[in-house]
């Protein structure tokens, strides 16, 4: 996707902004706290990347992790927020909420 959007930071800002607005709306209507926090982290990471694109024309990745001969792709703080948020949303989807369990009628 980065090659497709290369040299078009405003298009990427518009697309990311639209998705951030959608996810923000979903966060306010989240069924669980975990889902709401996850969506908020995704929105925060997206906004961080938007700020980078508006100020610099691109997102700056600066965290470079090595362990022995292994190298993880370079990333930034916004990437961490988006990844953690996605993980929280995924776990919220896979694990039923407590309120839904309690409202189950066993008659």
Short mmCIF file of N, CA and C in Angstrom, two decimals:
data_model
loop_
_atom_site.label_atom_id
_atom_site.label_comp_id
_atom_site.label_asym_id
_atom_site.label_seq_id
_atom_site.Cartn_x
_atom_site.Cartn_y
_atom_site.Cartn_z
N UNK A 1 0.82 -1.19 0.00
CA UNK A 1 0.00 0.00 0.00
C UNK A 1 0.86 1.25 0.00
N UNK A 2 2.04 1.18 0.61
CA UNK A 2 2.89 2.37 0.67
C UNK A 2 3.34 2.80 -0.73
N UNK A 3 3.60 1.85 -1.65
CA UNK A 3 3.98 2.21 -3.01
C UNK A 3 2.82 2.88 -3.74
N UNK A 4 1.61 2.41 -3.49
CA UNK A 4 0.43 2.98 -4.12
C UNK A 4 0.21 4.42 -3.69
N UNK A 5 0.53 4.72 -2.44
CA UNK A 5 0.30 6.06 -1.89
C UNK A 5 1.55 6.92 -1.89
N UNK A 6 2.65 6.43 -2.41
CA UNK A 6 3.91 7.19 -2.42
C UNK A 6 3.70 8.52 -3.15
N UNK A 7 4.14 9.60 -2.52
CA UNK A 7 4.03 10.91 -3.12
C UNK A 7 2.64 11.52 -3.01
N UNK A 8 1.75 10.87 -2.29
CA UNK A 8 0.38 11.37 -2.12
C UNK A 8 0.02 11.43 -0.63
N UNK A 9 0.72 12.21 0.15
CA UNK A 9 0.45 12.23 1.59
C UNK A 9 -0.95 12.74 1.93
N UNK A 10 -1.48 13.69 1.16
CA UNK A 10 -2.81 14.21 1.48
C UNK A 10 -3.90 13.17 1.24
N UNK A 11 -3.74 12.34 0.23
CA UNK A 11 -4.70 11.26 0.00
C UNK A 11 -4.65 10.26 1.16
N UNK A 12 -3.46 9.95 1.61
CA UNK A 12 -3.30 9.03 2.74
C UNK A 12 -3.87 9.65 4.01
N UNK A 13 -3.66 10.96 4.21
CA UNK A 13 -4.22 11.65 5.37
C UNK A 13 -5.75 11.58 5.33
N UNK A 14 -6.34 11.83 4.17
CA UNK A 14 -7.80 11.79 4.05
C UNK A 14 -8.34 10.39 4.33
N UNK A 15 -7.71 9.38 3.78
CA UNK A 15 -8.15 8.00 3.99
C UNK A 15 -8.00 7.61 5.46
N UNK A 16 -6.86 7.91 6.05
CA UNK A 16 -6.62 7.59 7.46
C UNK A 16 -7.58 8.35 8.35
N UNK A 17 -7.81 9.62 8.03
CA UNK A 17 -8.74 10.43 8.82
C UNK A 17 -10.16 9.89 8.77
N UNK A 18 -10.60 9.47 7.60
CA UNK A 18 -11.95 8.91 7.47
C UNK A 18 -12.09 7.63 8.30
N UNK A 19 -11.08 6.78 8.23
CA UNK A 19 -11.11 5.55 9.03
C UNK A 19 -11.05 5.85 10.52
N UNK A 20 -10.27 6.86 10.91
CA UNK A 20 -10.18 7.24 12.32
C UNK A 20 -11.54 7.72 12.84
N UNK A 21 -12.26 8.48 12.02
CA UNK A 21 -13.59 8.96 12.43
C UNK A 21 -14.55 7.78 12.59
N UNK A 22 -14.49 6.84 11.68
CA UNK A 22 -15.35 5.64 11.78
C UNK A 22 -15.02 4.86 13.05
N UNK A 23 -13.73 4.64 13.31
CA UNK A 23 -13.33 3.89 14.51
C UNK A 23 -13.67 4.66 15.79
N UNK A 24 -13.59 5.99 15.76
CA UNK A 24 -13.95 6.78 16.94
C UNK A 24 -15.44 6.60 17.24
N UNK A 25 -16.26 6.62 16.21
CA UNK A 25 -17.69 6.38 16.42
C UNK A 25 -17.95 5.00 16.99
N UNK A 26 -17.22 4.02 16.50
CA UNK A 26 -17.36 2.65 17.01
C UNK A 26 -16.91 2.57 18.47
N UNK A 27 -15.89 3.34 18.84
CA UNK A 27 -15.38 3.32 20.21
C UNK A 27 -16.43 3.83 21.19
N UNK A 28 -17.19 4.85 20.79
CA UNK A 28 -18.23 5.38 21.67
C UNK A 28 -19.38 4.41 21.86
N UNK A 29 -19.57 3.51 20.92
CA UNK A 29 -20.65 2.53 21.00
C UNK A 29 -20.14 1.12 21.34
N UNK A 30 -18.94 1.02 21.82
CA UNK A 30 -18.34 -0.28 22.11
C UNK A 30 -19.12 -1.01 23.20
N UNK A 31 -19.20 -2.33 23.05
CA UNK A 31 -19.92 -3.15 24.03
C UNK A 31 -19.14 -3.36 25.31
N UNK A 32 -17.82 -3.39 25.21
CA UNK A 32 -16.99 -3.64 26.39
C UNK A 32 -15.92 -2.56 26.52
N UNK A 33 -15.41 -2.45 27.72
CA UNK A 33 -14.33 -1.48 27.97
C UNK A 33 -13.10 -1.85 27.14
N UNK A 34 -12.81 -3.14 27.05
CA UNK A 34 -11.65 -3.60 26.28
C UNK A 34 -11.77 -3.18 24.82
N UNK A 35 -12.94 -3.36 24.24
CA UNK A 35 -13.15 -2.97 22.84
C UNK A 35 -13.03 -1.46 22.67
N UNK A 36 -13.59 -0.70 23.61
CA UNK A 36 -13.52 0.76 23.53
C UNK A 36 -12.09 1.27 23.64
N UNK A 37 -11.33 0.71 24.56
CA UNK A 37 -9.93 1.12 24.72
C UNK A 37 -9.13 0.73 23.47
N UNK A 38 -9.38 -0.46 22.95
CA UNK A 38 -8.68 -0.90 21.74
C UNK A 38 -8.95 0.03 20.57
N UNK A 39 -10.21 0.38 20.36
CA UNK A 39 -10.55 1.29 19.27
C UNK A 39 -9.95 2.68 19.50
N UNK A 40 -9.94 3.13 20.75
CA UNK A 40 -9.33 4.43 21.06
C UNK A 40 -7.83 4.41 20.77
N UNK A 41 -7.16 3.32 21.07
CA UNK A 41 -5.73 3.20 20.74
C UNK A 41 -5.50 3.24 19.23
N UNK A 42 -6.37 2.58 18.48
CA UNK A 42 -6.25 2.61 17.02
C UNK A 42 -6.43 4.03 16.51
N UNK A 43 -7.43 4.74 17.03
CA UNK A 43 -7.67 6.12 16.61
C UNK A 43 -6.49 7.00 16.98
N UNK A 44 -5.97 6.83 18.20
CA UNK A 44 -4.81 7.62 18.62
C UNK A 44 -3.59 7.38 17.74
N UNK A 45 -3.34 6.14 17.40
CA UNK A 45 -2.22 5.83 16.51
C UNK A 45 -2.42 6.41 15.13
N UNK A 46 -3.65 6.34 14.64
CA UNK A 46 -3.95 6.91 13.32
C UNK A 46 -3.74 8.42 13.32
N UNK A 47 -4.18 9.08 14.38
CA UNK A 47 -3.99 10.54 14.48
C UNK A 47 -2.51 10.87 14.56
N UNK A 48 -1.74 10.08 15.29
CA UNK A 48 -0.29 10.29 15.34
C UNK A 48 0.35 10.19 13.97
N UNK A 49 -0.07 9.20 13.20
CA UNK A 49 0.46 9.06 11.83
C UNK A 49 0.00 10.21 10.93
N UNK A 50 -1.23 10.68 11.13
CA UNK A 50 -1.72 11.83 10.35
C UNK A 50 -0.86 13.06 10.64
N UNK A 51 -0.55 13.28 11.91
CA UNK A 51 0.28 14.44 12.27
C UNK A 51 1.64 14.34 11.59
N UNK A 52 2.25 13.16 11.63
CA UNK A 52 3.54 12.97 10.93
C UNK A 52 3.42 13.30 9.45
N UNK A 53 2.38 12.79 8.81
CA UNK A 53 2.22 13.01 7.37
C UNK A 53 1.99 14.49 7.04
N UNK A 54 1.23 15.19 7.87
CA UNK A 54 0.99 16.61 7.61
C UNK A 54 2.24 17.45 7.84
N UNK A 55 3.01 17.11 8.86
CA UNK A 55 4.21 17.90 9.18
C UNK A 55 5.40 17.57 8.29
N UNK A 56 5.54 16.28 7.93
CA UNK A 56 6.75 15.85 7.24
C UNK A 56 6.51 15.25 5.86
N UNK A 57 5.25 15.00 5.53
CA UNK A 57 4.94 14.37 4.25
C UNK A 57 5.04 12.86 4.29
N UNK A 58 5.46 12.30 5.41
CA UNK A 58 5.59 10.85 5.57
C UNK A 58 5.63 10.52 7.06
N UNK A 59 5.39 9.27 7.37
CA UNK A 59 5.49 8.80 8.76
C UNK A 59 6.93 8.42 9.04
N UNK A 60 7.44 8.87 10.18
CA UNK A 60 8.82 8.56 10.56
C UNK A 60 8.84 7.37 11.51
N UNK A 61 9.44 6.28 11.07
CA UNK A 61 9.66 5.11 11.92
C UNK A 61 11.05 5.22 12.51
N UNK A 62 11.15 5.08 13.84
CA UNK A 62 12.44 5.31 14.49
C UNK A 62 12.82 4.25 15.50
N UNK A 63 11.94 3.32 15.80
CA UNK A 63 12.27 2.25 16.74
C UNK A 63 12.75 1.04 15.94
N UNK A 64 14.00 0.69 16.13
CA UNK A 64 14.64 -0.37 15.35
C UNK A 64 15.12 -1.45 16.32
N UNK A 65 14.51 -2.62 16.29
CA UNK A 65 14.78 -3.66 17.28
C UNK A 65 15.58 -4.80 16.66
N UNK A 66 16.68 -5.12 17.33
CA UNK A 66 17.51 -6.27 16.96
C UNK A 66 17.63 -7.19 18.17
N UNK A 67 17.68 -8.47 17.91
CA UNK A 67 17.99 -9.44 18.95
C UNK A 67 18.81 -10.54 18.30
N UNK A 68 20.06 -10.61 18.67
CA UNK A 68 21.03 -11.51 18.04
C UNK A 68 21.05 -11.26 16.53
N UNK A 69 20.72 -12.27 15.72
CA UNK A 69 20.71 -12.10 14.27
C UNK A 69 19.32 -11.73 13.73
N UNK A 70 18.38 -11.56 14.62
CA UNK A 70 17.00 -11.30 14.23
C UNK A 70 16.72 -9.80 14.22
N UNK A 71 16.02 -9.32 13.20
CA UNK A 71 15.69 -7.90 13.08
C UNK A 71 14.20 -7.74 12.83
N UNK A 72 13.55 -6.95 13.68
CA UNK A 72 12.13 -6.64 13.51
C UNK A 72 12.03 -5.39 12.64
N UNK A 73 11.02 -5.29 11.76
CA UNK A 73 10.89 -4.08 10.93
C UNK A 73 10.78 -2.82 11.80
N UNK A 74 11.35 -1.74 11.32
CA UNK A 74 11.34 -0.47 12.04
C UNK A 74 9.91 0.04 12.19
N UNK A 75 9.60 0.62 13.36
CA UNK A 75 8.24 1.08 13.64
C UNK A 75 8.29 2.34 14.50
N UNK A 76 7.12 2.88 14.85
CA UNK A 76 7.05 4.06 15.70
C UNK A 76 6.00 3.88 16.79
N UNK A 77 5.83 4.88 17.62
CA UNK A 77 4.87 4.80 18.73
C UNK A 77 3.43 4.61 18.26
N UNK A 78 3.08 5.25 17.16
CA UNK A 78 1.72 5.10 16.63
C UNK A 78 1.47 3.66 16.20
N UNK A 79 2.47 3.03 15.64
CA UNK A 79 2.34 1.62 15.24
C UNK A 79 2.08 0.73 16.45
N UNK A 80 2.73 1.05 17.57
CA UNK A 80 2.51 0.29 18.80
C UNK A 80 1.07 0.44 19.25
N UNK A 81 0.56 1.68 19.26
CA UNK A 81 -0.82 1.92 19.68
C UNK A 81 -1.81 1.19 18.78
N UNK A 82 -1.60 1.26 17.48
CA UNK A 82 -2.50 0.59 16.54
C UNK A 82 -2.46 -0.92 16.73
N UNK A 83 -1.28 -1.48 16.91
CA UNK A 83 -1.15 -2.94 17.09
C UNK A 83 -1.78 -3.40 18.40
N UNK A 84 -1.52 -2.68 19.49
CA UNK A 84 -2.13 -3.04 20.77
C UNK A 84 -3.64 -2.89 20.71
N UNK A 85 -4.10 -1.82 20.06
CA UNK A 85 -5.54 -1.62 19.91
C UNK A 85 -6.19 -2.74 19.13
N UNK A 86 -5.57 -3.15 18.05
CA UNK A 86 -6.11 -4.25 17.24
C UNK A 86 -6.15 -5.54 18.06
N UNK A 87 -5.12 -5.77 18.86
CA UNK A 87 -5.09 -6.97 19.71
C UNK A 87 -6.22 -6.93 20.74
N UNK A 88 -6.45 -5.77 21.35
CA UNK A 88 -7.55 -5.65 22.32
C UNK A 88 -8.91 -5.85 21.66
N UNK A 89 -9.11 -5.27 20.49
CA UNK A 89 -10.38 -5.45 19.79
C UNK A 89 -10.58 -6.92 19.43
N UNK A 90 -9.53 -7.56 18.97
CA UNK A 90 -9.62 -8.98 18.61
C UNK A 90 -9.98 -9.83 19.82
N UNK A 91 -9.32 -9.58 20.96
CA UNK A 91 -9.63 -10.37 22.16
C UNK A 91 -11.04 -10.07 22.65
N UNK A 92 -11.50 -8.83 22.48
CA UNK A 92 -12.88 -8.50 22.87
C UNK A 92 -13.88 -9.23 21.99
N UNK A 93 -13.55 -9.40 20.73
CA UNK A 93 -14.44 -10.11 19.82
C UNK A 93 -14.48 -11.60 20.11
N UNK A 94 -13.35 -12.16 20.50
CA UNK A 94 -13.26 -13.60 20.74
C UNK A 94 -13.78 -14.01 22.12
N UNK A 95 -13.78 -13.08 23.05
CA UNK A 95 -14.20 -13.37 24.41
C UNK A 95 -15.53 -12.68 24.68
N UNK A 96 -16.58 -13.43 25.00
CA UNK A 96 -17.87 -12.79 25.24
C UNK A 96 -17.81 -11.88 26.47
N UNK A 97 -18.56 -10.80 26.42
CA UNK A 97 -18.54 -9.86 27.55
C UNK A 97 -19.28 -10.46 28.73
N UNK A 98 -18.91 -10.02 29.91
CA UNK A 98 -19.52 -10.53 31.14
C UNK A 98 -21.00 -10.20 31.19
N UNK A 99 -21.38 -9.01 30.73
CA UNK A 99 -22.79 -8.62 30.78
C UNK A 99 -23.63 -9.51 29.87
N UNK A 100 -23.09 -9.94 28.75
CA UNK A 100 -23.84 -10.83 27.86
C UNK A 100 -23.98 -12.21 28.49
N UNK A 101 -22.96 -12.65 29.23
CA UNK A 101 -23.03 -13.95 29.89
C UNK A 101 -24.09 -13.92 30.99
N UNK A 102 -24.15 -12.82 31.75
CA UNK A 102 -25.09 -12.72 32.86
C UNK A 102 -26.53 -12.60 32.38
N UNK A 103 -26.74 -12.04 31.21
CA UNK A 103 -28.11 -11.85 30.72
C UNK A 103 -28.66 -13.08 30.01
N UNK A 104 -27.86 -14.13 29.91
CA UNK A 104 -28.30 -15.35 29.24
C UNK A 104 -29.37 -16.04 30.09
N UNK A 105 -30.50 -16.32 29.49
CA UNK A 105 -31.62 -16.94 30.19
C UNK A 105 -31.52 -18.46 30.06
N UNK A 106 -31.45 -19.16 31.17
CA UNK A 106 -31.28 -20.62 31.15
C UNK A 106 -32.59 -21.36 31.40
N UNK A 107 -33.70 -20.81 31.04
CA UNK A 107 -34.98 -21.50 31.29
C UNK A 107 -35.32 -22.49 30.22
#
